[in-house]
CSV table of C-alpha atoms and ligand atoms in Angstrom, one decimal:
chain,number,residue,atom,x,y,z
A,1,UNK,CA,-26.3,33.4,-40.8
A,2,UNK,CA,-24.4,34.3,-37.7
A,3,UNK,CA,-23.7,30.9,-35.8
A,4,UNK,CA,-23.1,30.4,-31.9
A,5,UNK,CA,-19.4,30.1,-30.2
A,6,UNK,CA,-17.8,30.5,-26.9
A,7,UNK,CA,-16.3,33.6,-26.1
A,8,UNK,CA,-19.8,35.7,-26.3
A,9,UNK,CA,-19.8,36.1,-22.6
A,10,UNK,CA,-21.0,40.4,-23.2
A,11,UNK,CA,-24.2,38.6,-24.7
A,12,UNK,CA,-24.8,35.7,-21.7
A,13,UNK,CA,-23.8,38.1,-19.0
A,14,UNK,CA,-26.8,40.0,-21.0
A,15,UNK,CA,-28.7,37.2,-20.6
A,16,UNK,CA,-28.5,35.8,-17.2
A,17,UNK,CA,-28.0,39.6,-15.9
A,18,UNK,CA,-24.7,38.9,-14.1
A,19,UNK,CA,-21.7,41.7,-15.1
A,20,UNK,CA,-19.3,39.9,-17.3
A,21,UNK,CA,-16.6,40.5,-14.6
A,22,UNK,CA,-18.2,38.5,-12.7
A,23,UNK,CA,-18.2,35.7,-14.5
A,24,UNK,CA,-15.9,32.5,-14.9
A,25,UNK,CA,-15.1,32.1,-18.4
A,26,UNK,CA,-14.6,28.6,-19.4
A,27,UNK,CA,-16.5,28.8,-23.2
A,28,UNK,CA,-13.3,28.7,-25.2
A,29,UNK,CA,-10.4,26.6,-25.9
A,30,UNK,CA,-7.9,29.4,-25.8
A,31,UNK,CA,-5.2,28.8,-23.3
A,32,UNK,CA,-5.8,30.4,-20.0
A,33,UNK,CA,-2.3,31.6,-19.8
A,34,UNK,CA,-1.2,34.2,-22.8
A,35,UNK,CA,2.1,35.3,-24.3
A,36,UNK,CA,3.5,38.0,-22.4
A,37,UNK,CA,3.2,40.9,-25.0
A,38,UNK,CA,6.5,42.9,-25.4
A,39,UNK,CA,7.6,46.2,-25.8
A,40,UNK,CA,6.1,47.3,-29.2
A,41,UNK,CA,7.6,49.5,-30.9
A,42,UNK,CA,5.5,52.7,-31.9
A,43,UNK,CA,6.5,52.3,-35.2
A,44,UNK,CA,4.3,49.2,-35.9
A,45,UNK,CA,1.2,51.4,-34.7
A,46,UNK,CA,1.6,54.4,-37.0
A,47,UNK,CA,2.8,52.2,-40.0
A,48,UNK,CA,0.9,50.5,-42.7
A,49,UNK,CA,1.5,46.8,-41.7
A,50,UNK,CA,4.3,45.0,-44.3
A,51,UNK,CA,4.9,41.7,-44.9
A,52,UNK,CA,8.0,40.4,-42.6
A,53,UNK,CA,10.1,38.2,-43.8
A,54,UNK,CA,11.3,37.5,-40.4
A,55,UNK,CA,8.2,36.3,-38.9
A,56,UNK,CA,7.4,34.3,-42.2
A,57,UNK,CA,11.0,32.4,-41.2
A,58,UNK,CA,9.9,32.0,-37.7
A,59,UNK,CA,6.7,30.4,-38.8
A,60,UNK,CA,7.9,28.3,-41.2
A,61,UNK,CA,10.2,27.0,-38.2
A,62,UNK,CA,7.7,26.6,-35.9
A,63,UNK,CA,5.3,24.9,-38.1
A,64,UNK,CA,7.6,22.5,-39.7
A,65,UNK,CA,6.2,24.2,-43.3
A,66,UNK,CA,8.0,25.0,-46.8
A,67,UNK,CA,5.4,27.6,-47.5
A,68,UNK,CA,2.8,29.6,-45.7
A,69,UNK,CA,0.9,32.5,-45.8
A,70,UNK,CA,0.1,34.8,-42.7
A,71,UNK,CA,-3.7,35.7,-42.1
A,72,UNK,CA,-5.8,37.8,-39.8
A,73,UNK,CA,-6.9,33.3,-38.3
A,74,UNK,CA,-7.9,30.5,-39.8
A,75,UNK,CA,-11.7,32.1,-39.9
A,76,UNK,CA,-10.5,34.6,-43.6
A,77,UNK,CA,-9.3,31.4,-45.0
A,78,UNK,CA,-12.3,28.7,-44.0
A,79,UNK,CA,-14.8,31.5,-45.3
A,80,UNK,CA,-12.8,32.3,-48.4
A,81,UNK,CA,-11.8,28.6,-49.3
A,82,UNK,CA,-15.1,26.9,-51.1
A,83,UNK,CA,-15.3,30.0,-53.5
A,84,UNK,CA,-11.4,30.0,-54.8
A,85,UNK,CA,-11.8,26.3,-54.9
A,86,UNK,CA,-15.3,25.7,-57.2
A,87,UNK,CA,-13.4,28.2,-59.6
A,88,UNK,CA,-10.6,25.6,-59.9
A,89,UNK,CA,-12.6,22.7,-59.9
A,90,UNK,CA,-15.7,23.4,-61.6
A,91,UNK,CA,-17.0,19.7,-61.0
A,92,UNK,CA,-16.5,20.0,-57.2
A,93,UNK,CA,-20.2,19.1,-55.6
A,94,UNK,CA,-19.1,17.4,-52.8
A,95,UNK,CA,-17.4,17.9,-49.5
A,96,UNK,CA,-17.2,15.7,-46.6
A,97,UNK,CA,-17.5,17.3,-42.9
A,98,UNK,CA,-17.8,15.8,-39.5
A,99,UNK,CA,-20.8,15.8,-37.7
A,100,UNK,CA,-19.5,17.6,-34.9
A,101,UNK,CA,-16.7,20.6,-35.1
A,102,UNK,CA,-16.4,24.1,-35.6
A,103,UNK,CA,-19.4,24.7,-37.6
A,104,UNK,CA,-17.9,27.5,-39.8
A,105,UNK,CA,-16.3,25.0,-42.1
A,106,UNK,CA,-20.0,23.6,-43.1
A,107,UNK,CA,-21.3,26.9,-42.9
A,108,UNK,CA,-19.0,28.4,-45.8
A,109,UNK,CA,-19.0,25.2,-47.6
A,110,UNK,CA,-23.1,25.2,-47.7
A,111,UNK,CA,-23.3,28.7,-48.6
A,112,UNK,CA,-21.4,28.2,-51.3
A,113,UNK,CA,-23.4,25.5,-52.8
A,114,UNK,CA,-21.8,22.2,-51.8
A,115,UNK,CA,-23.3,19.3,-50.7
A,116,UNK,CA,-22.6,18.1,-47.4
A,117,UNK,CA,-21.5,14.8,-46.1
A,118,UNK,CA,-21.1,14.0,-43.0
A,119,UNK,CA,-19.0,12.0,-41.3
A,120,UNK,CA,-19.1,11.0,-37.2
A,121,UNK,CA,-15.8,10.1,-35.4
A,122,UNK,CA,-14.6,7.5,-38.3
A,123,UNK,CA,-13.5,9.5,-41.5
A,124,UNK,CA,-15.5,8.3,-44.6
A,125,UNK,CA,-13.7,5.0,-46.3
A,126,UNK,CA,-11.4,5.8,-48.8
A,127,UNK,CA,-13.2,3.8,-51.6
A,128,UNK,CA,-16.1,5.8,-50.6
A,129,UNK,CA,-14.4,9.4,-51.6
A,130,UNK,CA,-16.0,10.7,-54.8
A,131,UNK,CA,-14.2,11.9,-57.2
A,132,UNK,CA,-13.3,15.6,-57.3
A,133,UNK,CA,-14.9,16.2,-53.6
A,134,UNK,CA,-13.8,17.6,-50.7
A,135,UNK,CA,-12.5,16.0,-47.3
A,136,UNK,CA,-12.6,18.7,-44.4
A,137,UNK,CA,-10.7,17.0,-40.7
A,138,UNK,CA,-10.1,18.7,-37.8
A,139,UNK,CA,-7.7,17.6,-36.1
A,140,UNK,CA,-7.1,17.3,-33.3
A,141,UNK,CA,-11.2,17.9,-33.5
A,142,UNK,CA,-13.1,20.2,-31.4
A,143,UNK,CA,-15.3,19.5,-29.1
A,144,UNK,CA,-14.7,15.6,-29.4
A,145,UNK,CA,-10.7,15.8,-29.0
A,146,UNK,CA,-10.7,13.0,-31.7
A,147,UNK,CA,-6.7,12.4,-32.9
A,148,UNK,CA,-6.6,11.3,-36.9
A,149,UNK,CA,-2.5,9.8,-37.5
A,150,UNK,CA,-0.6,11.8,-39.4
A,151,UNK,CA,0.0,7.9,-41.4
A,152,UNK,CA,-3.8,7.7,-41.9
A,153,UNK,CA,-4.2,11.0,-43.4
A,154,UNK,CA,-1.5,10.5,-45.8
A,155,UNK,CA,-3.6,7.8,-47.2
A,156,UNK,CA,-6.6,10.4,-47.5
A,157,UNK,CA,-4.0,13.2,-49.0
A,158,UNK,CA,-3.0,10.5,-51.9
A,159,UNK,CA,-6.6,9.8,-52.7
A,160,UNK,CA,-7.6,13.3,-52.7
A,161,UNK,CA,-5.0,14.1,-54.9
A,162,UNK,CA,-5.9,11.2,-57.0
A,163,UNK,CA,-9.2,11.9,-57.8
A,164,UNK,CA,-8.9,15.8,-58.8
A,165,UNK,CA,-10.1,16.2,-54.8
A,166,UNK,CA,-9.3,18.4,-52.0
A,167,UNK,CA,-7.7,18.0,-48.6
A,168,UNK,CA,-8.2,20.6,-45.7
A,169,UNK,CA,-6.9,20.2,-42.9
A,170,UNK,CA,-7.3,22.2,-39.9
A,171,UNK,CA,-4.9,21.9,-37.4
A,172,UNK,CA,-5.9,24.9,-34.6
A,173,UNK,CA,-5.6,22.7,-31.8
A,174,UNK,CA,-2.4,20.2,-32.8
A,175,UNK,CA,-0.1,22.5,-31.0
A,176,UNK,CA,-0.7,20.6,-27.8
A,177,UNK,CA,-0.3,17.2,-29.3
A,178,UNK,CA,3.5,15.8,-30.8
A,179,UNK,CA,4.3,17.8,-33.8
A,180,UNK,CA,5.0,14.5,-35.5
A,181,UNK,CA,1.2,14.3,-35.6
A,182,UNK,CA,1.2,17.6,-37.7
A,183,UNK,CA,0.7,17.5,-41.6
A,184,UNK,CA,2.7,20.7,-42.1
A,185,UNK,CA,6.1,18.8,-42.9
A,186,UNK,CA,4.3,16.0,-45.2
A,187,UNK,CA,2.3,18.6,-47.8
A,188,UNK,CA,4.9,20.3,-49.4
A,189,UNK,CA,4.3,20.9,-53.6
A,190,UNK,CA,1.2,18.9,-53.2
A,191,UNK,CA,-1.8,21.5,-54.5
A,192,UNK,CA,-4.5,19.3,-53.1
A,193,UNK,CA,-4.0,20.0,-49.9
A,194,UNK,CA,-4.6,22.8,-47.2
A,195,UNK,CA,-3.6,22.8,-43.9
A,196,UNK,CA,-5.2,25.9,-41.4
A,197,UNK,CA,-3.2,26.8,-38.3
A,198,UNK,CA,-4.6,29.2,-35.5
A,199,UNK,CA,-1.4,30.8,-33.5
A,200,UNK,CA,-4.7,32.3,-31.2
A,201,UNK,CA,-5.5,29.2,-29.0
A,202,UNK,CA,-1.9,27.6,-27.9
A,203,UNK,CA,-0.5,31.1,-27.3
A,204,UNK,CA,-3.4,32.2,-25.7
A,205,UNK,CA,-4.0,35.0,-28.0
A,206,UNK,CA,-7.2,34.7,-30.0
A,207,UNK,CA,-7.8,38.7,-29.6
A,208,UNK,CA,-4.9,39.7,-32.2
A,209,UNK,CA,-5.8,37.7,-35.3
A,210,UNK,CA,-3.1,36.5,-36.7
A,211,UNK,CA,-3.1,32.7,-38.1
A,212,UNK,CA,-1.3,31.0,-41.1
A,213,UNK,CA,-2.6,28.9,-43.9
A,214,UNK,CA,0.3,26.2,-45.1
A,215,UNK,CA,-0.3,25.2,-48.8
A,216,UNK,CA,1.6,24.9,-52.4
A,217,UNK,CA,2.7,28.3,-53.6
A,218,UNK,CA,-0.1,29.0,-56.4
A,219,UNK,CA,-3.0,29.1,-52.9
A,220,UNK,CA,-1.0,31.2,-51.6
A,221,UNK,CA,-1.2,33.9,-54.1
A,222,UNK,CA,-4.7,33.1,-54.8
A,223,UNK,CA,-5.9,33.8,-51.4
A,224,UNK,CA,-3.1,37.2,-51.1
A,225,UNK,CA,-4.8,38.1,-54.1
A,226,UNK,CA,-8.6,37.9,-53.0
A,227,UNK,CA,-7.6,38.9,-49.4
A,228,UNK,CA,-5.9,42.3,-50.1
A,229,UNK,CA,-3.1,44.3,-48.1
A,230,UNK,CA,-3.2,45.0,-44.5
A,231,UNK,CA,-4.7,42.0,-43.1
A,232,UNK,CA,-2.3,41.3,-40.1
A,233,UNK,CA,-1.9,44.3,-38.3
A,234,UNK,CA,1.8,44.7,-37.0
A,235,UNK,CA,1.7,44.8,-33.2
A,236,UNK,CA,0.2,41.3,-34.5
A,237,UNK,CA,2.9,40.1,-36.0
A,238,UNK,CA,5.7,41.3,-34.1
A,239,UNK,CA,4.5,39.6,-30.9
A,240,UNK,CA,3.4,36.1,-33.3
A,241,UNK,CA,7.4,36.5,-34.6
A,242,UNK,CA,8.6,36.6,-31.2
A,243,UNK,CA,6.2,33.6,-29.7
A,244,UNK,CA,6.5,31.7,-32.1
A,245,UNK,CA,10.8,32.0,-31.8
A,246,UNK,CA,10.2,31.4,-28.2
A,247,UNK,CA,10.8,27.7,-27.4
A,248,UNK,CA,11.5,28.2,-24.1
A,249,UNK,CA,7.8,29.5,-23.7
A,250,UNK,CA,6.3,27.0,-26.0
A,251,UNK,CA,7.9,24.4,-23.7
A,252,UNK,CA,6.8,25.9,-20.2
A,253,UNK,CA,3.3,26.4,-22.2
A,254,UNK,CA,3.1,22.7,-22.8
A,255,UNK,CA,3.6,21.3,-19.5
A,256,UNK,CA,1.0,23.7,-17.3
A,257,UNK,CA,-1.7,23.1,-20.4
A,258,UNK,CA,-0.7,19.3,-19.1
A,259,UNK,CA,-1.1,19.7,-15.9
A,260,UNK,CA,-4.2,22.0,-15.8
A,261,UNK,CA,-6.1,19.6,-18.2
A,262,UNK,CA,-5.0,16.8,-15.2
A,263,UNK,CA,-7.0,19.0,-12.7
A,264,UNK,CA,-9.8,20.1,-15.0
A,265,UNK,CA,-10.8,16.3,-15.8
A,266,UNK,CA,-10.3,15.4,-11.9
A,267,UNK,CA,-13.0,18.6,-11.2
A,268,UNK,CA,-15.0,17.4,-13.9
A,269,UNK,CA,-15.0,13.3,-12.6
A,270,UNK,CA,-15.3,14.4,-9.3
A,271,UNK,CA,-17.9,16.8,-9.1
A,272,UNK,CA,-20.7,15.6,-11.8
A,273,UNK,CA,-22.7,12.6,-11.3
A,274,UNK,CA,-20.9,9.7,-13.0
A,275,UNK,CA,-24.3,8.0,-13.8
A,276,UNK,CA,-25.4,10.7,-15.8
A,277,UNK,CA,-21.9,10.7,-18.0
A,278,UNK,CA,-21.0,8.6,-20.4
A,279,UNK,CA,-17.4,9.7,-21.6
A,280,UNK,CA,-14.8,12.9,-21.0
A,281,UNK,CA,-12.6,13.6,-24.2
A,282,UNK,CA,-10.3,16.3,-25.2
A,283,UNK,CA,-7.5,18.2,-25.8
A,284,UNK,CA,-5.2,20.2,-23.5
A,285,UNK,CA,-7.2,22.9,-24.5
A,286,UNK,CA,-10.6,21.8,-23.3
A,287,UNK,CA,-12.8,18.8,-22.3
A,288,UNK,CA,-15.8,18.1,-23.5
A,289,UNK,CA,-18.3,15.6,-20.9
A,290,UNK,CA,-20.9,13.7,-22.9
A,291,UNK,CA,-23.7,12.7,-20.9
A,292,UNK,CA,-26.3,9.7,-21.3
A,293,UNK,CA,-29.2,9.7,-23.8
A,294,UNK,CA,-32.0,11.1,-22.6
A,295,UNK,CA,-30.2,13.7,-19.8
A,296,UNK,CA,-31.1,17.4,-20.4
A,297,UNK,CA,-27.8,18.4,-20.7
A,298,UNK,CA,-29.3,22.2,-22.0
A,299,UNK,CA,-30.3,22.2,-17.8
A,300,UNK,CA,-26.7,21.7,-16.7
A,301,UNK,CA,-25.6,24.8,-19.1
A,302,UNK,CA,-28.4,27.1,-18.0
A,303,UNK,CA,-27.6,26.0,-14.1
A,304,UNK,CA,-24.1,26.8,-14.6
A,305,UNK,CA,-25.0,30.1,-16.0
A,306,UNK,CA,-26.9,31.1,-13.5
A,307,UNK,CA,-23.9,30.7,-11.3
A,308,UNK,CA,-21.9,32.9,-13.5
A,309,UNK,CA,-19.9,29.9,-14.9
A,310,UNK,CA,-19.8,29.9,-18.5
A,311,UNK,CA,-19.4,27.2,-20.7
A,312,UNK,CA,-19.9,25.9,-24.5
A,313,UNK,CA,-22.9,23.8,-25.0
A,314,UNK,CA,-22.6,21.6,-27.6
A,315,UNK,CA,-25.1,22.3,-30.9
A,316,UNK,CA,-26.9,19.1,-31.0
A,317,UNK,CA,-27.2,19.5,-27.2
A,318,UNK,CA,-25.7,16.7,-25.9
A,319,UNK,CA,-22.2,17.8,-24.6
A,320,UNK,CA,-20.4,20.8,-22.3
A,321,UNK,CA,-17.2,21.4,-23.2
A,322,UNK,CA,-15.0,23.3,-20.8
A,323,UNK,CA,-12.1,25.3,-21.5
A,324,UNK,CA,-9.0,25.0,-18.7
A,325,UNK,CA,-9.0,26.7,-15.6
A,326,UNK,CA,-6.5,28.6,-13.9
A,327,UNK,CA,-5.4,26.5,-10.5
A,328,UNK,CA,-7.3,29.3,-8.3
A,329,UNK,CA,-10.4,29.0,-10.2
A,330,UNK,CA,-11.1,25.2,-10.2
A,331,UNK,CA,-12.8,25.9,-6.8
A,332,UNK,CA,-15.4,28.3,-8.1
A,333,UNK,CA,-16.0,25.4,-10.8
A,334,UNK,CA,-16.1,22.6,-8.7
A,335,UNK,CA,-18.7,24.2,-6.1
A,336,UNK,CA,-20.9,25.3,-8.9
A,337,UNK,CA,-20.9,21.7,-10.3
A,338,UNK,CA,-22.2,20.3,-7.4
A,339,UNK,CA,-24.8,22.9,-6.7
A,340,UNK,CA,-26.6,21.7,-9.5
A,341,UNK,CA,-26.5,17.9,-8.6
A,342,UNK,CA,-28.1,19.3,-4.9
B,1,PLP,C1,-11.4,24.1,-35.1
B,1,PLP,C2,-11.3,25.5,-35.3
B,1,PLP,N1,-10.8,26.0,-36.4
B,1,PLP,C3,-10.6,27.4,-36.6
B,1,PLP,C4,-11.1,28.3,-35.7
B,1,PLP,C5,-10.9,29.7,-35.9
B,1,PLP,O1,-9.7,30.1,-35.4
B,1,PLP,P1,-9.0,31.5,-35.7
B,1,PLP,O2,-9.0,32.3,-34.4
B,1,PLP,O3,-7.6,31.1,-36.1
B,1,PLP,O4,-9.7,32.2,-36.8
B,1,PLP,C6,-11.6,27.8,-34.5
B,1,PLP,C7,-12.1,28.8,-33.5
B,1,PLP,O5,-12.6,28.4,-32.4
B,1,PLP,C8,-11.8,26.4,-34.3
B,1,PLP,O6,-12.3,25.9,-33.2
């Protein structure tokens, strides 16, 4: 089963029969603004991609972690994870999801014959945690933004542990919030917990696949194992080495995600019809709006499309989340906001 995302604008400009230049693209939560690619050298094209010790160093800087492995994004590693894990834990039935986030997570976990929980903004109570299950958090989450403390979740990571469970956490939107927040430093030789970090969204380069999964030694050679050579190709990880060594960047990154999140949320207030909205949550990566029962929220999306502004409906319909815009395009946004309230 093939489930919906942003970024499929080839299909909506399809759809609504506008050319995908055309189009303003607001249906991820990739950063608008990329890492500048350097100079690659030609080598990393004609070669068969190795492992580099130097960029596992830089990641294990950036990311606060003891051990990690490098991936072609956190997607090989969600789909992978529910198999590698019922052959550890035979009794695993269980796992607990929220209600609303990226969708693979439930996806993989389903087809690989767990039950589903599911849990809204307020993780499941701790006494409620069955033995040997599973506890998936996103966080920060996407599309609700919603922030779990790091102090809370080491609560959840002793429990887990406790009861022969499993903790996975992913993190592909923390890079915008303090790293103190971050589990990456906490885990170290604890085997019941996974954290998932995507380098695509913060550095603005989903297109190269490159991600890292932070765990106890033993996942990592499980998943190298099942994965196989080659998955990170090397102009991949020669530009994640150098981002990810580029403070300077990181730091500039930061503060126009800031101040572009600022404007988006002023377009957003400004321009839709507060009596319809009910709350605007997010990330420095996106916002989602939430509108009031009973508002056909579908009707906004399709109006926007048909101005060539794409964003993310939510699945259960009752949310748009936007990705940032670039300062020169919050114009094109804000007119095609109110067009639909005329
Ligand atoms: C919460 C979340 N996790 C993971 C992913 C997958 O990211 P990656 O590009 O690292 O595979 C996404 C993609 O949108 C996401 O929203």
């Amino acid at each position: 089963m093939a489930l919906i995302h942003g970024g499929q604008l080839q299909k909506v400009a399809k759809q609504f029969n506008i050319a995908p230049e055309n189009w303003l693209d607001l249906s991820t939560g990739i950063a608008p603004f990329s890492y500048p690619i350097p100079a690659i050298p030609e080598q990393l094209y004609q070669a068969l991609p190795q492992s580099s010790h130097d960029l596992v160093t830089a990641a294990k800087r950036y990311y606060a972690a003891n051990s990690l492995l490098v991936t072609n994004g956190s997607q090989a590693i969600i789909k992978l994870l529910p198999t590698l894990w019922r052959e550890q834990n035979q009794y695993s039935t269980t796992v607990y999801l929220p209600e609303q986030g990226y969708k693979e997570h439930a996806l993989a976990w389903q087809t690989a014959g767990f039950t589903p929980c599911w849990y809204q903004d307020e993780l499941p109570e701790l006494t409620e945690i069955a033995d040997n299950s599973v506890l998936v958090i996103i966080n920060p989450n996407n599309p609700t933004g919603q922030l779990y403390q790091q102090t809370m979740l080491i609560n959840y990571q002793a429990k887990l542990a406790k009861c022969g469970g499993l903790l996975v956490i992913d993190e592909a939107f923390i890079d915008v919030i303090k790293p103190c927040q971050s589990m990456t430093s906490v885990i170290s030789n604890d085997k019941n917990t996974l954290i998932l970090r995507s380098f695509g969204k913060f550095f603005g380069l989903a297109g190269i696949r490159i991600g890292f999964l932070i765990a106890e030694e033993t996942w990592l050679a499980k998943f190298s194992e099942h994965l196989g050579p080659w998955q990170v190709n090397g102009p991949a990880q020669f530009i994640a080495q150098k981002a990810l060594l580029d403070k300077n960047w990181q730091e500039k990154q930061q503060r126009k995600l800031k101040a572009l999140t600022v404007r988006l949320r002023a377009t957003l207030a400004e321009n839709l019809p507060y009596e319809l909205i009910t709350k605007i949550l997010g990330t420095d990566l996106f916002q989602t709006v939430y509108f009031k029962t009973g508002v056909d929220v579908e009707h906004y999306y399709i109006a926007l499309c048909q101005q060539g502004v794409y964003v993310r409906l939510t699945d259960d319909k009752h949310a748009l989340r936007f990705g940032l815009a670039k300062e020169e395009q919050l114009e094109r946004l804000a007119k095609a906001l109110t067009h639909i309230n005329n």
